[in-house]
Coordinates of C-alpha atoms in Angstrom, one line a residue:
M49 CA -47.8 4.4 54.4
P50 CA -45.2 1.8 53.2
T51 CA -41.6 2.8 52.9
L52 CA -40.3 2.9 49.4
R53 CA -37.4 1.0 49.0
R54 CA -34.7 2.7 47.2
G55 CA -33.1 1.4 43.5
R56 CA -31.9 -2.4 44.1
P57 CA -28.5 -3.2 42.6
A58 CA -29.2 -6.0 41.0
Q59 CA -32.3 -4.2 39.2
R60 CA -29.9 -1.5 38.2
T61 CA -27.6 -3.8 36.8
R62 CA -29.7 -5.5 34.7
I63 CA -31.4 -2.8 33.1
A64 CA -27.6 -1.1 32.7
A65 CA -26.7 -4.2 30.7
D66 CA -30.1 -4.5 28.8
R67 CA -29.7 -1.0 27.4
A68 CA -26.1 -2.0 26.4
E69 CA -27.0 -4.8 24.7
A70 CA -30.0 -3.0 22.9
A71 CA -27.5 -0.1 21.9
L72 CA -24.9 -2.7 21.0
V73 CA -27.9 -4.5 18.4
E74 CA -28.6 -1.0 17.0
Q75 CA -25.1 0.1 16.5
Y76 CA -23.4 -3.2 15.5
T77 CA -22.7 -2.3 11.8
A78 CA -20.9 1.3 12.9
L79 CA -19.5 -0.6 15.9
V80 CA -18.0 -3.0 13.5
R81 CA -17.0 -0.6 10.7
L82 CA -15.0 1.4 13.7
A83 CA -13.2 -1.5 14.8
Y84 CA -12.1 -2.9 11.2
L85 CA -10.9 0.6 10.1
T86 CA -8.8 1.1 13.5
L87 CA -7.4 -2.2 13.0
P88 CA -3.9 -2.1 11.0
A89 CA -4.4 -2.4 7.3
T90 CA -1.3 -5.1 7.7
L91 CA -3.9 -7.6 8.7
S92 CA -5.5 -10.0 6.1
R93 CA -8.8 -8.6 5.3
H94 CA -10.4 -11.9 6.7
R95 CA -8.4 -11.5 10.0
R96 CA -9.3 -8.1 10.4
V97 CA -13.5 -8.8 9.7
L98 CA -13.5 -11.3 12.4
M99 CA -11.1 -9.3 14.8
A100 CA -13.4 -6.4 14.6
H101 CA -16.5 -8.3 15.1
A102 CA -14.8 -9.8 18.0
A103 CA -14.4 -6.4 19.3
V104 CA -17.6 -5.6 19.2
Q105 CA -19.0 -8.7 20.7
R106 CA -16.7 -8.3 23.6
A107 CA -17.6 -4.9 24.5
L108 CA -21.1 -5.4 26.7
P109 CA -20.2 -4.2 29.8
G110 CA -18.5 -6.4 32.5
A111 CA -17.5 -5.8 36.4
R112 CA -15.8 -2.4 35.7
P113 CA -17.9 0.7 34.6
V114 CA -16.3 2.9 31.7
R115 CA -16.5 6.5 32.5
V116 CA -16.5 8.8 29.1
P117 CA -15.3 12.5 29.6
G118 CA -18.1 15.0 28.5
P119 CA -21.6 15.7 28.9
R120 CA -22.8 12.2 28.2
S121 CA -21.7 9.4 30.6
A122 CA -22.3 5.3 30.1
Q123 CA -25.1 6.0 33.1
A124 CA -26.9 8.9 31.0
G125 CA -29.4 6.9 29.1
P126 CA -28.8 5.5 25.6
G127 CA -26.7 7.9 24.0
G128 CA -24.4 7.1 27.1
A129 CA -24.7 3.5 26.4
E130 CA -23.4 3.9 22.4
D131 CA -20.6 6.1 23.9
A132 CA -19.6 3.2 26.4
L133 CA -19.2 0.9 23.7
R134 CA -17.6 3.0 21.2
V135 CA -14.5 3.4 24.0
R136 CA -14.8 -0.7 24.8
V137 CA -14.6 -1.2 20.8
L138 CA -11.6 1.7 20.4
R139 CA -10.2 -0.1 23.4
A140 CA -10.0 -3.6 21.6
A141 CA -9.3 -2.2 18.6
L142 CA -6.4 -0.1 19.6
A143 CA -4.9 -2.9 21.4
G144 CA -4.9 -5.2 18.5
A145 CA -2.9 -2.3 16.6
H146 CA -0.1 -1.9 19.4
R147 CA 3.5 -3.2 18.7
P148 CA 5.4 -3.7 21.9
A149 CA 8.9 -2.3 21.6
G150 CA 11.0 -4.6 19.6
W151 CA 8.2 -6.5 18.4
P152 CA 9.5 -7.6 14.7
R153 CA 7.9 -5.3 11.9
A154 CA 7.3 -8.5 9.8
L155 CA 5.2 -10.1 12.5
P156 CA 1.6 -9.2 13.0
P157 CA 0.7 -7.2 16.4
P158 CA 0.6 -10.0 19.4
R159 CA -2.8 -9.4 20.1
T160 CA -3.6 -10.5 16.8
L161 CA -2.3 -14.0 17.1
L162 CA -4.5 -14.8 20.0
P163 CA -7.7 -16.7 18.9
R164 CA -10.8 -15.0 19.9
L165 CA -14.6 -16.1 18.9
P166 CA -16.0 -15.7 16.0
V167 CA -14.1 -18.4 14.2
V168 CA -14.7 -18.9 10.9
W169 CA -13.0 -22.3 9.4
G170 CA -13.1 -23.2 5.9
L171 CA -13.8 -20.2 4.3
R172 CA -12.2 -16.7 3.9
V173 CA -14.2 -14.0 4.5
F174 CA -13.9 -10.2 3.5
P175 CA -15.6 -7.3 2.4
R176 CA -16.8 -6.6 -1.4
A177 CA -14.1 -5.0 -3.5
G178 CA -14.7 -1.0 -4.3
G179 CA -13.7 1.2 -7.1
A180 CA -10.5 3.2 -7.5
E181 CA -11.4 6.1 -5.2
E182 CA -12.2 3.7 -2.3
I183 CA -8.8 1.7 -2.7
A184 CA -7.2 5.3 -3.0
L185 CA -8.8 6.0 0.9
G186 CA -7.9 2.7 2.1
Q187 CA -4.0 3.2 1.1
A188 CA -4.5 7.1 2.8
L189 CA -5.9 5.0 6.2
A190 CA -3.3 2.7 6.1
G191 CA -0.3 5.2 6.2
A192 CA -2.3 6.7 9.2
S193 CA -2.0 5.7 13.0
A194 CA -4.5 3.9 14.3
P195 CA -5.8 6.7 16.5
A196 CA -6.1 8.9 13.7
R197 CA -7.9 6.1 11.8
A198 CA -10.3 5.8 14.3
A199 CA -10.9 9.7 14.6
F200 CA -11.1 9.7 11.2
V201 CA -14.3 7.5 11.5
L202 CA -15.5 8.9 14.6
R203 CA -15.4 12.4 12.7
R204 CA -16.7 12.1 9.2
V205 CA -19.2 8.4 9.7
D206 CA -20.5 9.1 13.3
G207 CA -20.5 13.1 12.8
F208 CA -18.8 14.2 16.0
S209 CA -17.5 17.0 16.9
A210 CA -13.3 17.4 17.5
G211 CA -14.3 17.8 21.1
R212 CA -16.4 15.1 21.7
A213 CA -14.2 12.4 19.4
A214 CA -11.0 13.4 21.5
A215 CA -13.1 12.8 24.5
L216 CA -14.0 9.3 23.3
L217 CA -10.4 8.5 22.3
G218 CA -9.1 9.6 25.5
A219 CA -11.3 7.7 27.3
A220 CA -10.0 4.9 25.3
G221 CA -6.6 5.5 26.2
V222 CA -5.1 7.8 23.6
A223 CA -2.8 10.1 24.6
A224 CA -2.5 13.5 23.2
A225 CA -5.9 12.7 21.7
E226 CA -6.6 16.3 20.8
A227 CA -3.6 16.0 18.5
V228 CA -4.7 12.7 17.3
V229 CA -7.7 14.5 16.2
R230 CA -5.9 17.1 14.1
E231 CA -4.0 14.1 12.6
A232 CA -7.0 13.1 11.2
A233 CA -7.9 16.5 10.1
G234 CA -5.5 16.0 7.4
L235 CA -7.0 12.9 6.4
E236 CA -10.5 14.9 6.0
A237 CA -9.1 17.7 4.0
G238 CA -7.5 15.2 1.5
A239 CA -10.6 12.7 1.0
G240 CA -13.1 16.0 0.5
A241 CA -16.7 15.6 0.8
A242 CA -16.9 12.0 -0.8
A243 CA -15.3 10.9 2.6
E244 CA -18.8 9.6 4.7
A245 CA -20.0 8.3 1.3
L246 CA -16.7 6.2 0.6
L247 CA -16.0 5.1 4.6
R248 CA -19.9 3.7 4.4
S249 CA -19.3 1.4 0.8
Q250 CA -19.1 -2.0 0.6
E251 CA -15.2 -1.7 0.8
F252 CA -15.4 -0.8 4.5
D253 CA -18.4 -2.6 6.0
A254 CA -17.4 -5.9 7.2
C255 CA -20.9 -6.9 8.2
S256 CA -21.7 -7.3 4.4
V257 CA -18.9 -9.9 3.5
Q258 CA -18.2 -12.1 0.8
T259 CA -17.0 -15.6 1.0
R260 CA -14.5 -17.5 -0.6
P261 CA -13.6 -21.6 0.4
T262 CA -9.8 -22.0 1.6
D263 CA -7.9 -24.3 -0.7
L264 CA -10.8 -27.3 -1.4
V265 CA -8.0 -29.9 -2.1
R266 CA -6.0 -29.2 0.3
R267 CA -8.8 -29.5 2.8
A268 CA -9.8 -32.9 1.2
R269 CA -6.3 -34.0 1.4
R270 CA -5.5 -33.3 5.1
K271 CA -7.6 -36.1 6.7
R272 CA -5.5 -38.7 4.4
L273 CA -2.5 -37.1 4.6
G274 CA -2.8 -37.0 8.5
W275 CA -2.5 -40.8 8.5
A276 CA -0.2 -40.9 5.9
V277 CA 2.4 -39.1 8.2
A278 CA 1.0 -41.2 11.1
A279 CA 1.9 -44.1 9.4
L280 CA 5.1 -42.7 8.1
F281 CA 5.9 -41.7 11.7
V282 CA 6.0 -45.2 13.0
V283 CA 7.9 -47.0 10.0
T284 CA 10.3 -44.2 10.3
A285 CA 10.4 -44.9 14.3
V286 CA 10.7 -49.0 13.8
V287 CA 13.6 -48.8 10.8
F288 CA 15.6 -45.8 12.0
G289 CA 14.9 -46.0 15.6
A290 CA 18.4 -46.0 16.3
P291 CA 20.4 -42.4 15.6
D292 CA 22.7 -42.9 13.0
G293 CA 25.1 -40.6 11.1
G294 CA 22.9 -40.2 7.9
S295 CA 21.3 -36.8 6.7
S296 CA 18.6 -35.3 8.6
G297 CA 17.4 -33.3 5.7
Q298 CA 13.7 -33.8 4.0
R299 CA 13.3 -34.5 0.6
P300 CA 11.4 -31.8 -1.3
A301 CA 8.4 -33.5 -2.3
A302 CA 7.9 -35.1 1.2
R303 CA 7.9 -31.1 2.2
A304 CA 5.6 -29.8 -0.6
S305 CA 3.5 -32.3 0.0
A306 CA 3.7 -31.9 4.1
A307 CA 2.5 -28.2 3.4
G308 CA -0.8 -30.0 1.2
L309 CA 0.8 -28.2 -2.2
D310 CA 0.8 -30.1 -4.9
A311 CA 2.9 -29.7 -8.4
G312 CA 0.4 -31.4 -10.2
R313 CA -2.6 -29.0 -9.0
L314 CA -1.3 -25.9 -9.5
S315 CA -3.8 -23.4 -11.2
R316 CA -3.4 -22.4 -14.4
A317 CA -5.2 -19.7 -16.8
A318 CA -6.7 -20.1 -20.1
A319 CA -4.3 -18.4 -22.7
D320 CA -7.0 -15.9 -23.8
E321 CA -8.7 -15.6 -20.0
W322 CA -7.2 -11.9 -20.1
A323 CA -9.3 -10.8 -22.7
D324 CA -12.6 -12.0 -21.5
T325 CA -12.1 -10.5 -17.8
S326 CA -13.3 -7.1 -15.9
R327 CA -10.2 -7.9 -13.6
V328 CA -6.8 -7.6 -15.4
D329 CA -3.8 -8.8 -13.2
F330 CA -1.4 -11.5 -12.5
T331 CA -4.8 -14.1 -12.1
V332 CA -5.3 -14.0 -15.7
W333 CA -1.5 -14.6 -16.9
P334 CA -1.5 -18.0 -18.7
A335 CA 1.3 -20.5 -17.4
R336 CA 4.7 -20.1 -20.4
G337 CA 8.1 -21.6 -20.4
G338 CA 9.5 -24.1 -21.7
R339 CA 9.4 -26.0 -18.0
T340 CA 6.1 -25.7 -17.4
D341 CA 5.4 -29.5 -17.2
D342 CA 8.6 -30.4 -14.8
A343 CA 7.3 -31.8 -12.0
A344 CA 10.4 -31.9 -10.2
L345 CA 11.4 -28.2 -10.7
L346 CA 7.8 -27.2 -10.1
T347 CA 7.8 -29.3 -6.6
R348 CA 11.3 -27.6 -5.7
A349 CA 9.9 -24.2 -6.2
L350 CA 6.7 -25.0 -4.1
D351 CA 8.5 -26.5 -1.1
A352 CA 11.0 -23.6 -1.0
W353 CA 7.9 -21.1 -0.8
A354 CA 6.0 -24.0 1.9
A355 CA 9.4 -24.5 4.0
P356 CA 12.2 -23.2 2.5
A357 CA 15.6 -25.1 3.4
G358 CA 18.7 -23.4 4.6
T359 CA 20.1 -23.9 0.7
V360 CA 17.5 -21.5 -0.3
A361 CA 17.9 -18.0 0.1
V362 CA 15.0 -16.2 0.6
T363 CA 14.1 -12.5 0.3
A364 CA 10.9 -10.6 0.6
T365 CA 10.0 -6.7 0.1
P366 CA 9.5 -4.7 2.8
G367 CA 5.8 -5.4 4.0
T368 CA 5.5 -8.6 2.1
P369 CA 4.8 -11.7 4.5
A370 CA 7.3 -14.7 3.9
D371 CA 4.8 -17.3 5.1
A372 CA 3.6 -20.3 3.0
P373 CA 1.0 -19.7 0.5
P374 CA -2.6 -20.1 1.9
R375 CA -3.8 -22.3 -1.0
T376 CA -2.1 -24.2 -3.9
P377 CA -0.4 -20.9 -6.3
Q378 CA -1.0 -20.6 -9.7
L379 CA 1.8 -20.6 -12.1
L380 CA 2.9 -18.4 -14.4
F381 CA 6.3 -19.1 -15.6
A382 CA 8.7 -22.1 -15.6
G383 CA 11.8 -22.5 -18.0
D384 CA 15.5 -21.5 -18.2
V385 CA 16.6 -17.9 -18.2
D386 CA 20.2 -17.0 -17.9
G387 CA 21.3 -20.6 -16.8
R388 CA 18.9 -20.2 -14.1
G389 CA 16.0 -23.0 -13.9
T390 CA 12.9 -20.2 -12.8
V391 CA 9.7 -20.9 -11.8
L392 CA 7.1 -17.6 -10.9
L393 CA 3.7 -18.2 -9.0
T394 CA 1.2 -16.3 -7.4
D395 CA -1.3 -16.5 -4.3
G396 CA -3.5 -13.6 -5.8
D397 CA -1.6 -11.7 -3.5
R398 CA 2.1 -12.2 -3.5
L399 CA 4.2 -12.9 -6.4
A400 CA 7.3 -15.9 -5.7
R401 CA 10.5 -15.9 -8.3
Y402 CA 11.9 -19.2 -7.6
A403 CA 15.4 -19.7 -9.4
E404 CA 18.3 -22.2 -9.2
P405 CA 21.1 -22.7 -11.1
V406 CA 20.9 -25.4 -13.7
D407 CA 24.6 -26.3 -13.1
G408 CA 24.3 -26.5 -9.5
G409 CA 24.5 -24.1 -6.5
R410 CA 22.2 -22.1 -4.2
A411 CA 19.2 -21.7 -5.2
A412 CA 16.8 -18.2 -4.1
L413 CA 13.2 -17.6 -3.3
D414 CA 12.1 -14.0 -3.8
L415 CA 8.6 -12.9 -2.5
A416 CA 6.9 -9.4 -3.3
R417 CA 3.4 -8.0 -2.6
V418 CA 1.4 -7.6 -5.7
D419 CA -2.6 -7.0 -4.2
D420 CA -4.7 -4.9 -6.3
A421 CA -2.6 -5.1 -9.3
D422 CA -3.7 -3.6 -12.4
V423 CA -2.9 -3.3 -16.6
T424 CA -0.1 -1.3 -15.6
T425 CA 1.6 -2.8 -12.5
A426 CA 0.8 -6.5 -13.4
A427 CA 2.2 -6.0 -17.1
A428 CA 5.7 -7.0 -16.5
V429 CA 8.2 -9.1 -14.0
V430 CA 11.4 -8.9 -13.6
L431 CA 12.7 -13.0 -14.0
S432 CA 16.4 -11.9 -14.5
R433 CA 18.8 -9.4 -13.5
A434 CA 22.2 -10.3 -13.9
D435 CA 25.6 -8.5 -15.7
G436 CA 24.3 -5.1 -14.9
A437 CA 20.7 -5.8 -17.7
A438 CA 17.3 -7.3 -17.1
R439 CA 15.2 -9.7 -18.7
Y440 CA 11.2 -9.2 -18.2
L441 CA 8.2 -11.3 -19.0
T442 CA 5.6 -9.5 -20.2
A443 CA 1.6 -9.5 -19.6
P444 CA -0.4 -11.7 -22.6
W445 CA -2.2 -8.3 -22.9
V446 CA 0.9 -6.6 -23.8
S447 CA 0.9 -6.0 -27.6
E448 CA 4.3 -3.9 -27.8
V449 CA 7.5 -3.5 -26.0
T450 CA 9.9 -0.6 -26.3
R451 CA 12.7 0.5 -24.4
R452 CA 14.1 4.3 -23.6
D453 CA 16.2 6.2 -21.5
L454 CA 14.6 8.9 -19.4
L455 CA 17.6 10.8 -19.4
R456 CA 17.1 11.2 -23.1
P457 CA 13.9 12.7 -23.6
D458 CA 14.1 13.4 -27.4
T459 CA 15.5 9.9 -28.8
P460 CA 12.6 7.9 -29.8
A461 CA 11.6 4.8 -28.1
K462 CA 13.3 1.6 -29.4
P463 CA 11.9 -1.7 -30.2
L464 CA 12.4 -4.8 -27.9
H465 CA 12.6 -8.1 -29.1
V466 CA 10.1 -10.1 -27.1
S467 CA 10.1 -14.1 -27.3
G468 CA 6.7 -16.3 -27.9
D469 CA 6.8 -16.5 -24.5
G470 CA 6.6 -13.0 -23.5
L471 CA 10.4 -13.1 -22.3
T472 CA 12.2 -9.5 -23.1
D473 CA 15.9 -9.8 -24.3
A474 CA 18.1 -7.8 -21.9
V475 CA 17.7 -4.1 -21.0
P476 CA 20.5 -2.1 -19.2
V477 CA 19.4 -1.7 -15.8
A478 CA 20.1 1.8 -13.7
P479 CA 23.5 2.1 -12.3
A480 CA 23.5 1.8 -8.4
G481 CA 25.8 4.9 -8.0
G482 CA 25.3 8.2 -10.1
C483 CA 22.9 8.5 -12.9
A484 CA 24.4 8.4 -15.9
R485 CA 21.1 6.7 -17.2
R486 CA 17.6 5.8 -16.5
P487 CA 16.5 2.8 -18.7
V488 CA 12.8 2.3 -18.8
L489 CA 10.2 0.2 -20.9
Q490 CA 7.6 1.7 -22.8
L491 CA 4.8 -0.7 -23.3
R492 CA 1.6 -0.7 -25.0
S493 CA -1.6 -2.5 -23.9
S494 CA -3.5 -4.4 -26.6
A495 CA -6.5 -3.0 -28.3
R496 CA -8.8 -5.8 -27.1
I497 CA -8.7 -4.3 -23.2
V498 CA -8.0 -0.8 -23.9
E499 CA -7.7 1.3 -27.0
H500 CA -4.6 3.9 -27.5
H501 CA -2.9 3.1 -24.6
A502 CA 0.9 3.0 -23.7
F503 CA 2.5 3.4 -20.7
L504 CA 6.5 3.7 -19.0
V505 CA 7.7 1.1 -16.3
A506 CA 11.0 1.4 -14.3
D507 CA 13.2 -1.1 -12.9
L508 CA 13.7 -0.1 -9.1
G509 CA 15.0 -3.6 -8.0
G510 CA 11.6 -4.9 -7.2
L511 CA 10.0 -7.7 -9.0
S512 CA 7.7 -5.9 -10.7
P513 CA 8.7 -2.6 -12.4
V514 CA 7.4 0.4 -11.2
H515 CA 4.6 2.8 -13.1
L516 CA 5.6 6.2 -14.0
T517 CA 2.9 9.1 -14.2
Y518 CA 2.6 12.5 -14.4
T519 CA 0.5 15.4 -13.5
P520 CA 0.9 18.8 -15.3
L521 CA 0.9 22.2 -14.2
P522 CA -2.9 23.3 -13.4
G523 CA -4.6 26.2 -15.0
H524 CA -5.1 29.5 -14.0
G525 CA -7.0 30.4 -11.1
T526 CA -8.2 27.5 -8.8
P527 CA -9.3 24.6 -11.4
P528 CA -10.3 21.2 -10.6
A529 CA -7.5 19.0 -9.2
R530 CA -5.8 17.1 -12.3
Q531 CA -5.2 13.3 -12.2
P532 CA -2.1 11.5 -13.1
R533 CA -1.7 10.5 -16.7
E534 CA 0.7 8.3 -18.9
A535 CA 4.1 9.6 -18.6
T536 CA 4.8 9.2 -22.9
S537 CA 3.6 13.1 -23.8
S538 CA 6.9 15.2 -24.8
Q539 CA 5.5 17.5 -21.5
A540 CA 5.8 14.3 -19.4
L541 CA 9.3 13.1 -20.6
L542 CA 11.1 16.3 -20.2
A543 CA 9.7 16.6 -16.7
W544 CA 11.1 13.1 -15.8
A545 CA 14.2 13.7 -17.8
R546 CA 15.1 16.0 -14.7
T547 CA 13.1 14.0 -12.4
A548 CA 14.7 10.6 -12.9
C549 CA 17.9 10.9 -10.9
A550 CA 15.2 11.4 -7.8
L551 CA 14.3 7.9 -8.2
G552 CA 17.8 6.5 -7.0
P553 CA 16.7 6.4 -2.7
W554 CA 13.5 4.3 -3.6
R555 CA 15.4 1.2 -5.0
G556 CA 14.2 -2.0 -3.0
G557 CA 11.5 -0.2 -1.2
A558 CA 8.4 -2.1 -2.7
V559 CA 7.4 0.7 -5.0
R560 CA 3.7 0.8 -6.9
A561 CA 4.3 3.7 -8.7
V562 CA 5.4 7.1 -8.8
N563 CA 4.0 10.3 -10.0
A564 CA 5.7 13.4 -10.8
W565 CA 3.3 16.2 -10.0
D566 CA 4.2 19.8 -11.1
F567 CA 2.2 21.7 -8.9
A568 CA 3.4 25.3 -8.9
E569 CA 5.6 27.7 -11.5
Q570 CA 7.6 30.6 -10.5
E571 CA 9.3 33.6 -12.2
L572 CA 12.5 33.8 -10.3
P573 CA 14.1 37.2 -9.3
E574 CA 16.8 38.9 -10.6
R575 CA 16.0 37.4 -14.4
G576 CA 16.3 33.9 -12.9
G577 CA 14.2 32.6 -15.0
H578 CA 11.1 30.4 -15.4
A579 CA 10.9 27.7 -12.9
V580 CA 8.6 24.4 -12.1
W581 CA 7.6 23.1 -8.6
S582 CA 7.1 19.5 -8.6
C583 CA 6.3 16.9 -6.1
A584 CA 7.7 13.2 -7.0
R585 CA 5.8 10.7 -4.6
A586 CA 6.4 7.1 -4.5
S587 CA 3.4 5.0 -3.7
T588 CA 4.2 1.5 -1.9
W589 CA 2.5 -1.6 -2.4
R590 CA 1.5 -1.6 1.4
G591 CA 0.2 2.0 1.3
P592 CA 2.4 4.6 2.6
G593 CA 3.8 6.8 0.3
D594 CA 7.3 8.4 0.1
V595 CA 7.6 12.5 -1.4
A596 CA 10.7 14.2 -2.8
L597 CA 9.8 18.1 -3.7
L598 CA 12.1 19.3 -6.5
L599 CA 12.6 22.8 -7.8
R600 CA 13.2 22.2 -11.7
A601 CA 15.2 26.2 -12.0
P602 CA 16.6 27.0 -15.2
A603 CA 19.7 24.8 -16.9
A604 CA 21.9 24.2 -19.7
S605 CA 21.1 21.0 -20.5
V606 CA 17.5 19.6 -20.1
T607 CA 18.4 16.8 -18.7
A608 CA 20.0 18.5 -15.4
P609 CA 18.8 17.0 -12.2
A610 CA 16.1 19.2 -10.4
R611 CA 17.1 20.4 -7.1
V612 CA 15.7 18.4 -4.2
V613 CA 14.3 20.7 -2.0
G614 CA 12.8 18.0 0.6
R615 CA 11.5 14.8 1.4
A616 CA 9.2 13.3 3.9
R617 CA 8.5 9.3 4.3
S618 CA 4.9 7.7 5.1
T619 CA 2.7 10.6 4.4
A620 CA -0.3 11.6 2.3
A621 CA 1.1 14.4 0.6
C622 CA 1.3 14.6 -3.1
S623 CA -1.8 12.1 -3.4
R624 CA -5.8 12.1 -4.1
F625 CA -5.6 12.5 0.1
G626 CA -2.8 15.3 0.1
Q627 CA -3.6 17.5 -2.6
H628 CA -2.4 20.7 -1.1
V629 CA 1.4 21.4 -0.5
V630 CA 3.8 24.3 0.1
A631 CA 7.8 23.9 -0.3
S632 CA 10.6 26.2 -0.1
T633 CA 14.6 26.3 -0.7
R634 CA 17.6 28.9 -0.7
W635 CA 18.4 29.9 -4.3
R636 CA 21.2 32.1 -5.6
S637 CA 20.2 34.4 -8.6
P638 CA 22.5 35.6 -11.3
E639 CA 23.6 38.8 -9.4
K640 CA 25.3 36.5 -6.6
H641 CA 22.4 37.7 -4.0
W642 CA 20.4 34.7 -2.3
Y643 CA 17.3 34.5 -1.7
L644 CA 14.2 32.2 -0.2
V645 CA 11.8 30.9 -2.7
A646 CA 8.7 29.0 -2.1
A647 CA 6.0 27.9 -4.0
G648 CA 2.4 26.1 -3.3
S649 CA -0.3 24.1 -4.8
R650 CA -3.5 25.6 -6.8
A651 CA -5.3 26.4 -3.4
V652 CA -2.6 28.2 -1.6
T653 CA -3.6 31.8 -1.3
R654 CA -1.2 33.4 0.9
I655 CA 2.8 32.1 2.1
T656 CA 4.3 33.1 5.1
V657 CA 7.9 32.8 6.4
G658 CA 9.1 33.0 9.8
G659 CA 12.6 32.5 11.8
A660 CA 15.7 33.5 10.3
V661 CA 13.6 35.4 7.3
D662 CA 10.2 37.2 8.5
A663 CA 7.8 37.8 5.3
A664 CA 4.6 37.0 3.9
R665 CA 3.2 37.4 0.5
S666 CA -0.5 36.8 -0.7
G667 CA -0.8 34.2 -3.8
R668 CA 0.9 31.1 -4.4
V669 CA 4.5 32.0 -4.4
L670 CA 7.4 33.7 -2.5
A671 CA 10.8 35.1 -3.4
V672 CA 12.4 37.4 -0.6
R673 CA 15.8 38.3 -0.2
A674 CA 17.2 36.2 2.9
P675 CA 20.7 35.1 4.6
E676 CA 22.5 31.9 3.1
R677 CA 21.8 29.8 6.0
G678 CA 19.3 30.2 9.4
A679 CA 16.2 28.1 10.5
V680 CA 13.0 29.3 8.3
R681 CA 9.2 28.3 9.0
V682 CA 7.1 28.4 5.7
T683 CA 3.3 28.0 6.2
A684 CA 0.8 28.7 3.6
R685 CA -3.1 29.2 3.7
L686 CA -5.7 27.4 2.0
E687 CA -8.5 29.1 0.5
S688 CA -10.5 27.4 3.4
G689 CA -8.7 29.2 5.7
E690 CA -6.8 26.0 6.9
R691 CA -3.0 26.8 8.0
L692 CA -0.4 24.1 5.9
P693 CA 3.1 23.5 6.9
E694 CA 5.4 23.1 4.9
V695 CA 5.9 19.3 3.8
G696 CA 8.9 17.3 5.4
S697 CA 8.7 20.3 8.3

């Protein structure tokens, strides 16, 4: 009887490789989605798409096997092969998101700078745009850590249990994987039942992408430009071969040309394009101002953006890249404003404001992110800020401009003169210290795009003012969550009158919008009166948001600043993906007794206090006698049974 030989290593290796390749082809879309959502949102969508595909295509097993803890292994059949692929994809995506200690925040992670296949030349690729819900989810994911994003996808899209998701993350090298899964649970609670459908939408599908060309004019000119530069180099070498004491500076026109930018080819929108499009943002602003045909000024502005010289002061808001525009920008304004030649440009994702003194002096270039701007966040831009006042360029769809002071809610808004080019008269800005005034603009949209729409914007030191909104108290019981609304009603103005002074710490922080959410009300003990708990959330252009928790206790004035009882940075709290909140503070009653008071949002059913105070109460509010000092731990229980820690704890 012939002797049977045991499995041949080469054959077993080939079978494992074939099995892994079959699993990769079958799960390709899911793996690319996992990598795309794990990679840092600070990268461009084009780069994230290519890096996600590279991570998956390089995931086929090599010489070193992958061991996945749990019931499945890489050799346990198709499921094990899929798990091994997921681990390799996670390793690659997490490595792409890693920043070594000391790595500048302004630069992308080092792994993203390495060229990897696939490579696309001459085209930009990106997933199709989703709706408001997809954008909000993307912003919430951007504020979470890369491992938490990966855990969120494994749980909500792949349907894995918490244990299995933690095992996969641990195999991919994530420390404290169980804690990461718990962090992802916060995203799950905020996203709700629609999370899976949103994650499977076209907004996050890096396999079904749109394409658009890079700057065609720039590409067409590169070949001619290359010959011209070579010829210029030869001539320069011959004529100026010997060094002399002349200036080494380069003329602005030469630098702008070398960057592939041409003032004569600046994009310009038609005057009425904003009224006949579904995209109402900076890309439909027409070019305005008295110097839109001043080629010399426009060239200097382009040169400052493409390759700023030492004579140009360049600033960028947090999270805004300061690199040259990837294509010829669009001109929004060029003219003289307050003694400075001013140019406003956009590349679709950023605003660039160039200003140079008319009588000579150092020029300045300011950059700010404005991606996904809309009818309110693209409604105005600060063109000049000097002598305690600012002048705004308003959007072409703004039909009425008035100004008011948040600290005077009973005073009607006053008309503000606007020139034919959309430039306002000077408006006082809020003082850097103190809270004597909080001036804002009240704008009204043209009926050609939306009827009866007025809204507030406030200057917080950026290029574009901040959109202010308000969410009123919930009804009785557990009603559906209310959505933010424009802060123009008397109720909203009264709430903002006591909230406005909390805006100070967010100046210069690239804030896009601030919503004041009244989440609870409480009758204070010992005839202390009626109080309202509020959460002010500042959402930034880069995604994460900061919050301030406030208690509006009875006061002698309707503009008395509310007490700030807590703050948190880079959090989903008080957003669509953080709808549950609990907060607390010490409060002294009219009878001079100290209390610990606490309140939770609409889904809170019980509040518990530990530490220096030991108490528990059913319902959404708590008030117990307490020492003036001493650490306490406040937690809440939700209707779902989930435990909710205090914001900022």
